[in-house]
PDB file of C-alpha atoms in Angstrom:
ATOM      1  CA  MET A 172      -9.080   0.414   2.778  1.00 97.00           C
ATOM      2  CA  ARG A 173      -9.311  -3.120   4.111  1.00 98.00           C
ATOM      3  CA  TYR A 174      -7.051  -5.933   2.921  1.00 98.00           C
ATOM      4  CA  THR A 175      -7.395  -9.640   3.660  1.00 98.00           C
ATOM      5  CA  VAL A 176      -4.561 -11.992   2.711  1.00 98.00           C
ATOM      6  CA  LEU A 177      -5.260 -15.732   2.602  1.00 98.00           C
ATOM      7  CA  THR A 178      -2.075 -17.770   2.920  1.00 98.00           C
ATOM      8  CA  LEU A 179      -0.615 -21.004   4.258  1.00 97.00           C
ATOM      9  CA  PHE A 180       2.315 -19.023   5.671  1.00 97.00           C
ATOM     10  CA  PRO A 181       1.138 -16.001   7.706  1.00 98.00           C
ATOM     11  CA  GLY A 182       4.685 -15.630   9.031  1.00 97.00           C
ATOM     12  CA  LEU A 183       5.802 -14.498   5.582  1.00 97.00           C
ATOM     13  CA  ILE A 184       3.252 -11.670   5.521  1.00 98.00           C
ATOM     14  CA  ARG A 185       3.143 -10.238   9.046  1.00 97.00           C
ATOM     15  CA  PRO A 186       6.788  -9.059   9.330  1.00 97.00           C
ATOM     16  CA  TRP A 187       6.377  -7.059   6.121  1.00 96.00           C
ATOM     17  CA  LEU A 188       3.431  -5.241   7.670  1.00 97.00           C
ATOM     18  CA  SER A 189       5.358  -4.303  10.811  1.00 97.00           C
ATOM     19  CA  GLU A 190       7.821  -1.894   9.196  1.00 96.00           C
ATOM     20  CA  SER A 191       7.964   1.442   7.378  1.00 95.00           C
ATOM     21  CA  LEU A 192       4.977   3.080   5.668  1.00 96.00           C
ATOM     22  CA  LEU A 193       2.657   0.083   5.880  1.00 97.00           C
ATOM     23  CA  LYS A 194       3.085  -0.018   9.647  1.00 97.00           C
ATOM     24  CA  ARG A 195       2.357   3.708   9.918  1.00 97.00           C
ATOM     25  CA  ALA A 196      -0.627   3.472   7.606  1.00 98.00           C
ATOM     26  CA  GLN A 197      -2.134   0.803   9.854  1.00 98.00           C
ATOM     27  CA  GLU A 198      -1.408   2.763  13.020  1.00 98.00           C
ATOM     28  CA  ARG A 199      -3.131   5.815  11.548  1.00 97.00           C
ATOM     29  CA  GLY A 200      -6.151   3.792  10.456  1.00 97.00           C
ATOM     30  CA  LEU A 201      -5.562   4.420   6.754  1.00 98.00           C
ATOM     31  CA  ILE A 202      -5.447   0.724   5.965  1.00 98.00           C
ATOM     32  CA  ARG A 203      -6.452  -2.425   7.808  1.00 98.00           C
ATOM     33  CA  VAL A 204      -4.758  -5.741   7.000  1.00 98.00           C
ATOM     34  CA  GLU A 205      -6.029  -9.123   8.153  1.00 98.00           C
ATOM     35  CA  VAL A 206      -3.940 -12.252   7.553  1.00 98.00           C
ATOM     36  CA  VAL A 207      -5.930 -15.500   7.444  1.00 98.00           C
ATOM     37  CA  ASP A 208      -4.212 -18.890   7.748  1.00 98.00           C
ATOM     38  CA  LEU A 209      -5.630 -21.341   5.191  1.00 97.00           C
ATOM     39  CA  ARG A 210      -4.528 -24.205   7.418  1.00 97.00           C
ATOM     40  CA  GLY A 211      -7.148 -23.149   9.941  1.00 97.00           C
ATOM     41  CA  PHE A 212      -9.696 -24.507   7.442  1.00 98.00           C
ATOM     42  CA  GLY A 213      -7.819 -27.747   6.830  1.00 97.00           C
ATOM     43  CA  LEU A 214      -9.491 -31.122   7.168  1.00 97.00           C
ATOM     44  CA  GLY A 215      -9.174 -33.692   9.919  1.00 94.00           C
ATOM     45  CA  ARG A 216      -6.802 -33.963  12.835  1.00 94.00           C
ATOM     46  CA  HIS A 217      -3.827 -32.929  10.713  1.00 95.00           C
ATOM     47  CA  ARG A 218      -5.533 -29.918   9.135  1.00 96.00           C
ATOM     48  CA  THR A 219      -4.899 -31.242   5.622  1.00 96.00           C
ATOM     49  CA  VAL A 220      -5.101 -28.528   2.959  1.00 97.00           C
ATOM     50  CA  ASP A 221      -3.829 -30.288  -0.169  1.00 97.00           C
ATOM     51  CA  ASP A 222      -4.043 -33.535  -2.102  1.00 97.00           C
ATOM     52  CA  THR A 223      -2.464 -35.316  -5.081  1.00 96.00           C
ATOM     53  CA  PRO A 224      -3.533 -34.119  -8.543  1.00 95.00           C
ATOM     54  CA  TYR A 225      -6.065 -36.110 -10.552  1.00 93.00           C
ATOM     55  CA  GLY A 226      -4.389 -37.543 -13.627  1.00 94.00           C
ATOM     56  CA  GLY A 227      -1.070 -37.873 -11.855  1.00 92.00           C
ATOM     57  CA  GLY A 228       1.946 -35.625 -11.871  1.00 91.00           C
ATOM     58  CA  ALA A 229       4.363 -34.030  -9.453  1.00 91.00           C
ATOM     59  CA  GLY A 230       3.437 -31.851  -6.520  1.00 93.00           C
ATOM     60  CA  MET A 231       0.314 -31.271  -4.479  1.00 95.00           C
ATOM     61  CA  VAL A 232      -2.773 -29.152  -5.169  1.00 96.00           C
ATOM     62  CA  ILE A 233      -4.673 -27.045  -2.619  1.00 96.00           C
ATOM     63  CA  ARG A 234      -8.177 -28.465  -2.189  1.00 97.00           C
ATOM     64  CA  PRO A 235     -11.159 -26.362  -3.347  1.00 97.00           C
ATOM     65  CA  ASP A 236     -13.232 -27.095  -0.237  1.00 97.00           C
ATOM     66  CA  VAL A 237     -10.461 -25.743   2.000  1.00 97.00           C
ATOM     67  CA  ALA A 238      -9.776 -22.655  -0.109  1.00 98.00           C
ATOM     68  CA  VAL A 239     -13.439 -21.741  -0.569  1.00 98.00           C
ATOM     69  CA  ALA A 240     -14.258 -22.220   3.117  1.00 98.00           C
ATOM     70  CA  ALA A 241     -11.459 -19.772   3.991  1.00 98.00           C
ATOM     71  CA  LEU A 242     -12.581 -17.344   1.329  1.00 98.00           C
ATOM     72  CA  GLU A 243     -16.245 -17.404   2.348  1.00 98.00           C
ATOM     73  CA  SER A 244     -15.248 -16.671   5.931  1.00 98.00           C
ATOM     74  CA  VAL A 245     -13.939 -13.216   4.917  1.00 98.00           C
ATOM     75  CA  LEU A 246     -16.617 -12.176   2.419  1.00 97.00           C
ATOM     76  CA  PRO A 247     -18.157  -9.856   1.339  1.00 98.00           C
ATOM     77  CA  ALA A 248     -15.381  -8.128  -0.604  1.00 98.00           C
ATOM     78  CA  ASP A 249     -15.184  -5.741  -3.530  1.00 98.00           C
ATOM     79  CA  GLU A 250     -12.494  -7.804  -5.235  1.00 98.00           C
ATOM     80  CA  VAL A 251     -11.183 -11.333  -4.733  1.00 98.00           C
ATOM     81  CA  VAL A 252      -7.750 -11.534  -6.373  1.00 98.00           C
ATOM     82  CA  LEU A 253      -6.258 -14.957  -7.014  1.00 98.00           C
ATOM     83  CA  LEU A 254      -2.484 -14.787  -7.533  1.00 97.00           C
ATOM     84  CA  SER A 255      -1.301 -16.996 -10.387  1.00 95.00           C
ATOM     85  CA  PRO A 256       1.393 -16.970 -13.103  1.00 92.00           C
ATOM     86  CA  ALA A 257      -1.495 -17.564 -15.529  1.00 92.00           C
ATOM     87  CA  GLY A 258      -3.243 -14.332 -14.555  1.00 95.00           C
ATOM     88  CA  GLU A 259      -3.646 -10.936 -16.163  1.00 97.00           C
ATOM     89  CA  PRO A 260      -0.472  -8.826 -15.814  1.00 97.00           C
ATOM     90  CA  PHE A 261      -0.540  -6.570 -12.761  1.00 98.00           C
ATOM     91  CA  THR A 262       0.165  -3.030 -13.957  1.00 95.00           C
ATOM     92  CA  GLN A 263       0.009   0.481 -12.553  1.00 94.00           C
ATOM     93  CA  LYS A 264      -3.398   0.890 -14.210  1.00 94.00           C
ATOM     94  CA  VAL A 265      -4.707  -2.197 -12.395  1.00 97.00           C
ATOM     95  CA  ALA A 266      -3.207  -0.904  -9.135  1.00 97.00           C
ATOM     96  CA  GLU A 267      -5.088   2.376  -9.589  1.00 96.00           C
ATOM     97  CA  GLU A 268      -8.350   0.481 -10.151  1.00 98.00           C
ATOM     98  CA  LEU A 269      -7.883  -1.746  -7.104  1.00 98.00           C
ATOM     99  CA  ALA A 270      -6.975   1.247  -4.917  1.00 98.00           C
ATOM    100  CA  THR A 271     -10.550   2.516  -5.321  1.00 98.00           C
ATOM    101  CA  ARG A 272     -12.002  -0.571  -3.603  1.00 98.00           C
ATOM    102  CA  GLU A 273     -12.981  -0.774   0.065  1.00 98.00           C
ATOM    103  CA  HIS A 274     -12.164  -4.441   0.706  1.00 98.00           C
ATOM    104  CA  LEU A 275      -9.575  -6.363  -1.291  1.00 98.00           C
ATOM    105  CA  VAL A 276      -8.965 -10.098  -0.724  1.00 98.00           C
ATOM    106  CA  LEU A 277      -5.615 -11.494  -1.934  1.00 98.00           C
ATOM    107  CA  VAL A 278      -5.508 -15.290  -2.251  1.00 98.00           C
ATOM    108  CA  SER A 279      -1.977 -16.748  -2.142  1.00 98.00           C
ATOM    109  CA  GLY A 280      -1.313 -20.308  -3.209  1.00 95.00           C
ATOM    110  CA  ARG A 281       1.553 -22.746  -2.663  1.00 94.00           C
ATOM    111  CA  TYR A 282       2.726 -26.080  -4.087  1.00 91.00           C
ATOM    112  CA  GLU A 283       1.177 -26.592  -7.565  1.00 91.00           C
ATOM    113  CA  GLY A 284      -1.455 -23.957  -6.814  1.00 94.00           C
ATOM    114  CA  PHE A 285      -5.203 -24.177  -6.236  1.00 96.00           C
ATOM    115  CA  ASP A 286      -7.687 -26.620  -7.665  1.00 96.00           C
ATOM    116  CA  ALA A 287      -8.947 -24.879 -10.834  1.00 96.00           C
ATOM    117  CA  ARG A 288     -12.480 -24.701  -9.420  1.00 96.00           C
ATOM    118  CA  VAL A 289     -11.321 -22.024  -6.978  1.00 97.00           C
ATOM    119  CA  GLU A 290     -10.991 -19.646  -9.941  1.00 97.00           C
ATOM    120  CA  ALA A 291     -14.806 -19.435 -10.099  1.00 97.00           C
ATOM    121  CA  TYR A 292     -14.732 -17.514  -6.796  1.00 97.00           C
ATOM    122  CA  ALA A 293     -12.204 -14.902  -7.944  1.00 98.00           C
ATOM    123  CA  THR A 294     -13.137 -11.591  -9.510  1.00 98.00           C
ATOM    124  CA  ARG A 295      -9.593 -11.228 -10.901  1.00 98.00           C
ATOM    125  CA  ILE A 296      -6.643 -13.525 -11.512  1.00 98.00           C
ATOM    126  CA  LEU A 297      -3.411 -11.527 -11.480  1.00 98.00           C
ATOM    127  CA  SER A 298       0.259 -12.213 -12.189  1.00 97.00           C
ATOM    128  CA  ILE A 299       3.190  -9.965 -11.251  1.00 97.00           C
ATOM    129  CA  GLY A 300       5.407 -11.347 -14.010  1.00 96.00           C
ATOM    130  CA  ASP A 301       6.282 -14.162 -16.359  1.00 94.00           C
ATOM    131  CA  TYR A 302       8.089 -16.325 -13.841  1.00 92.00           C
ATOM    132  CA  VAL A 303       7.156 -18.807 -11.117  1.00 91.00           C
ATOM    133  CA  LEU A 304       7.617 -18.139  -7.399  1.00 94.00           C
ATOM    134  CA  MET A 305       7.464 -20.612  -4.530  1.00 94.00           C
ATOM    135  CA  GLY A 306       4.111 -19.151  -3.546  1.00 95.00           C
ATOM    136  CA  GLY A 307       1.779 -16.185  -3.944  1.00 97.00           C
ATOM    137  CA  GLU A 308       2.839 -14.243  -0.852  1.00 98.00           C
ATOM    138  CA  VAL A 309       5.385 -12.045  -2.631  1.00 97.00           C
ATOM    139  CA  ALA A 310       2.781 -11.237  -5.290  1.00 98.00           C
ATOM    140  CA  ALA A 311       0.168 -10.429  -2.636  1.00 98.00           C
ATOM    141  CA  LEU A 312       2.581  -8.056  -0.885  1.00 98.00           C
ATOM    142  CA  ALA A 313       3.490  -6.385  -4.178  1.00 98.00           C
ATOM    143  CA  ILE A 314      -0.180  -5.672  -4.876  1.00 98.00           C
ATOM    144  CA  LEU A 315      -0.772  -4.533  -1.306  1.00 98.00           C
ATOM    145  CA  GLU A 316       2.122  -2.043  -1.473  1.00 97.00           C
ATOM    146  CA  ALA A 317       1.317  -0.803  -4.977  1.00 98.00           C
ATOM    147  CA  THR A 318      -2.299  -0.050  -4.065  1.00 98.00           C
ATOM    148  CA  ALA A 319      -1.811   1.186  -0.491  1.00 98.00           C
ATOM    149  CA  ARG A 320       0.698   3.857  -1.545  1.00 96.00           C
ATOM    150  CA  LEU A 321      -1.999   5.382  -3.786  1.00 96.00           C
ATOM    151  CA  LEU A 322      -4.379   5.946  -0.865  1.00 97.00           C
ATOM    152  CA  PRO A 323      -4.609   9.475   0.572  1.00 95.00           C
ATOM    153  CA  GLY A 324      -2.190  10.035   3.444  1.00 95.00           C
ATOM    154  CA  VAL A 325      -0.163   6.800   3.092  1.00 96.00           C
ATOM    155  CA  ILE A 326       2.874   8.444   1.505  1.00 92.00           C
ATOM    156  CA  GLY A 327       4.127  11.820   2.669  1.00 76.00           C
ATOM    157  CA  ASP A 328       3.854  13.810  -0.567  1.00 68.00           C
ATOM    158  CA  PRO A 329       0.750  13.087  -2.679  1.00 62.00           C
ATOM    159  CA  GLU A 330       2.550  14.565  -5.711  1.00 61.00           C
ATOM    160  CA  SER A 331       5.096  11.754  -5.498  1.00 61.00           C
ATOM    161  CA  HIS A 332       2.964   8.982  -6.956  1.00 56.00           C
ATOM    162  CA  ARG A 333       1.625  11.268  -9.703  1.00 56.00           C
ATOM    163  CA  GLN A 334       5.142  11.356 -11.142  1.00 56.00           C
ATOM    164  CA  ASP A 335       5.919   7.661 -10.721  1.00 59.00           C
ATOM    165  CA  SER A 336       7.101   5.371 -13.451  1.00 60.00           C
ATOM    166  CA  PHE A 337       4.229   4.035 -15.611  1.00 63.00           C
ATOM    167  CA  VAL A 338       1.705   6.712 -14.523  1.00 65.00           C
ATOM    168  CA  ARG A 339       1.952   8.352 -17.961  1.00 73.00           C
ATOM    169  CA  GLY A 340       3.260   5.210 -19.590  1.00 83.00           C
ATOM    170  CA  LEU A 341       6.912   6.264 -19.206  1.00 90.00           C
ATOM    171  CA  LEU A 342       9.676   5.327 -16.805  1.00 91.00           C
ATOM    172  CA  ASP A 343      10.526   7.864 -14.124  1.00 91.00           C
ATOM    173  CA  TYR A 344      13.315  10.396 -14.709  1.00 93.00           C
ATOM    174  CA  PRO A 345      16.668   9.814 -12.910  1.00 93.00           C
ATOM    175  CA  HIS A 346      16.992  11.185  -9.369  1.00 94.00           C
ATOM    176  CA  TYR A 347      20.055  12.751  -7.700  1.00 95.00           C
ATOM    177  CA  THR A 348      20.985  14.002  -4.228  1.00 94.00           C
ATOM    178  CA  ARG A 349      24.117  15.161  -2.359  1.00 93.00           C
ATOM    179  CA  PRO A 350      27.051  15.152  -2.873  1.00 94.00           C
ATOM    180  CA  PRO A 351      27.055  17.071  -6.192  1.00 94.00           C
ATOM    181  CA  GLU A 352      30.075  15.033  -7.345  1.00 95.00           C
ATOM    182  CA  PHE A 353      30.741  11.386  -6.533  1.00 94.00           C
ATOM    183  CA  ARG A 354      33.769   9.524  -7.886  1.00 95.00           C
ATOM    184  CA  GLY A 355      33.958  11.727 -10.937  1.00 95.00           C
ATOM    185  CA  MET A 356      30.222  11.619 -11.673  1.00 94.00           C
ATOM    186  CA  ARG A 357      28.489  14.994 -11.408  1.00 96.00           C
ATOM    187  CA  VAL A 358      24.861  15.862 -10.893  1.00 95.00           C
ATOM    188  CA  PRO A 359      23.493  17.473 -14.095  1.00 96.00           C
ATOM    189  CA  GLU A 360      23.986  21.247 -13.873  1.00 96.00           C
ATOM    190  CA  VAL A 361      20.350  21.997 -14.649  1.00 96.00           C
ATOM    191  CA  LEU A 362      19.318  20.386 -11.334  1.00 96.00           C
ATOM    192  CA  LEU A 363      21.621  22.791  -9.469  1.00 96.00           C
ATOM    193  CA  SER A 364      20.423  25.863 -11.372  1.00 96.00           C
ATOM    194  CA  GLY A 365      17.326  26.668  -9.329  1.00 95.00           C
ATOM    195  CA  ASN A 366      15.386  27.179 -12.587  1.00 97.00           C
ATOM    196  CA  HIS A 367      12.249  25.137 -11.959  1.00 97.00           C
ATOM    197  CA  GLN A 368      10.971  25.415 -15.521  1.00 96.00           C
ATOM    198  CA  GLU A 369      14.233  24.116 -16.951  1.00 96.00           C
ATOM    199  CA  VAL A 370      14.314  21.333 -14.365  1.00 96.00           C
ATOM    200  CA  ALA A 371      10.779  20.261 -15.341  1.00 94.00           C
ATOM    201  CA  LEU A 372      11.710  20.176 -19.036  1.00 93.00           C
ATOM    202  CA  TRP A 373      14.892  18.213 -18.313  1.00 95.00           C
ATOM    203  CA  ARG A 374      12.953  15.665 -16.284  1.00 94.00           C
ATOM    204  CA  ARG A 375      10.372  15.136 -19.039  1.00 92.00           C
ATOM    205  CA  LYS A 376      13.096  14.641 -21.624  1.00 93.00           C
ATOM    206  CA  GLU A 377      15.097  12.269 -19.424  1.00 94.00           C
ATOM    207  CA  ALA A 378      11.983  10.192 -18.738  1.00 92.00           C
ATOM    208  CA  LEU A 379      11.651   9.781 -22.492  1.00 92.00           C
ATOM    209  CA  ARG A 380      15.342   8.982 -22.866  1.00 93.00           C
ATOM    210  CA  ARG A 381      15.210   6.320 -20.156  1.00 93.00           C
ATOM    211  CA  THR A 382      12.081   4.729 -21.567  1.00 92.00           C
ATOM    212  CA  LEU A 383      13.511   4.647 -25.082  1.00 93.00           C
ATOM    213  CA  SER A 384      16.723   3.086 -23.789  1.00 92.00           C
ATOM    214  CA  LEU A 385      15.357   0.582 -21.247  1.00 93.00           C
ATOM    215  CA  ARG A 386      11.703  -0.129 -22.102  1.00 92.00           C
ATOM    216  CA  PRO A 387      11.025   1.053 -25.689  1.00 92.00           C
ATOM    217  CA  GLU A 388       7.887  -1.108 -25.921  1.00 92.00           C
ATOM    218  CA  LEU A 389       6.169   1.199 -23.403  1.00 90.00           C
ATOM    219  CA  LEU A 390       6.247   4.094 -25.871  1.00 91.00           C
ATOM    220  CA  ARG A 391       3.565   2.494 -28.030  1.00 88.00           C
ATOM    221  CA  GLN A 392       0.889   3.289 -25.434  1.00 84.00           C
ATOM    222  CA  ALA A 393       2.471   6.199 -23.538  1.00 87.00           C
ATOM    223  CA  ARG A 394       0.671   9.538 -23.238  1.00 82.00           C
ATOM    224  CA  ILE A 395       3.092  11.781 -25.144  1.00 86.00           C
ATOM    225  CA  GLY A 396       2.537  15.462 -25.964  1.00 83.00           C
ATOM    226  CA  ALA A 397       3.683  17.313 -29.091  1.00 81.00           C
ATOM    227  CA  LEU A 398       6.925  18.569 -27.503  1.00 80.00           C
ATOM    228  CA  GLU A 399       7.751  15.113 -26.198  1.00 86.00           C
ATOM    229  CA  ALA A 400       7.134  13.657 -29.659  1.00 85.00           C
ATOM    230  CA  LEU A 401       9.736  16.074 -31.076  1.00 85.00           C
ATOM    231  CA  TRP A 402      12.211  15.119 -28.347  1.00 85.00           C
ATOM    232  CA  LEU A 403      11.566  11.452 -29.015  1.00 83.00           C
ATOM    233  CA  ALA A 404      12.344  11.883 -32.709  1.00 86.00           C
ATOM    234  CA  GLU A 405      15.555  13.718 -31.746  1.00 86.00           C
ATOM    235  CA  LEU A 406      16.571  11.023 -29.263  1.00 84.00           C
ATOM    236  CA  ASP A 407      15.832   8.334 -31.826  1.00 81.00           C
ATOM    237  CA  ARG A 408      18.145  10.039 -34.336  1.00 82.00           C
ATOM    238  CA  GLU A 409      20.879  10.220 -31.693  1.00 81.00           C
ATOM    239  CA  GLY A 410      20.594   6.447 -31.386  1.00 68.00           C
TER     240      GLY A 410
END
């Protein structure tokens, strides 16, 4: 999988790529990440990349000629993703779709964003949440991590991401490790029992419990079996 990140601040991206699983994935040739500085396509002696907005208003807008020149320098690509608070919500389902691509371009803005004409060159406009950041770099890294971890060999246990939150529309079940008791809080006995069938049932039920408690709106579209539907009704009665 090849990633290209377009940004005015490459120094925000590169350190993230030099640690942990992303670093190892690059070293093993599982992913390739190129960081392209938009300022390299700036105009004139000062490499100008932005200008004042037509119609007035605060802030500066990244010029379309600069952004498109940078973008065209890295094409072709399977997807060109423009990061914007106005975009489609980035979800696990979208991450799974993007992880099937061979070349993904992530376009990160700053200031008041890009001239609207840049949107014509994007195949997707994505948002990671209903809030405004200082720039698109954090969003680009979130998408990079969420998709890269789905690629074969990037994470140690391929079963891990099959049980992640949101894969079946539910939150993940709670996890525990040693010590078995910490400040009066004990690990649930079923997890110490060695009974794998009982552990699996407990985990399914706790995933439902967590989702009902923390993100009940997810249940409307979750993939729930007959047994889970019975548990859900029971949990709902418990309040």
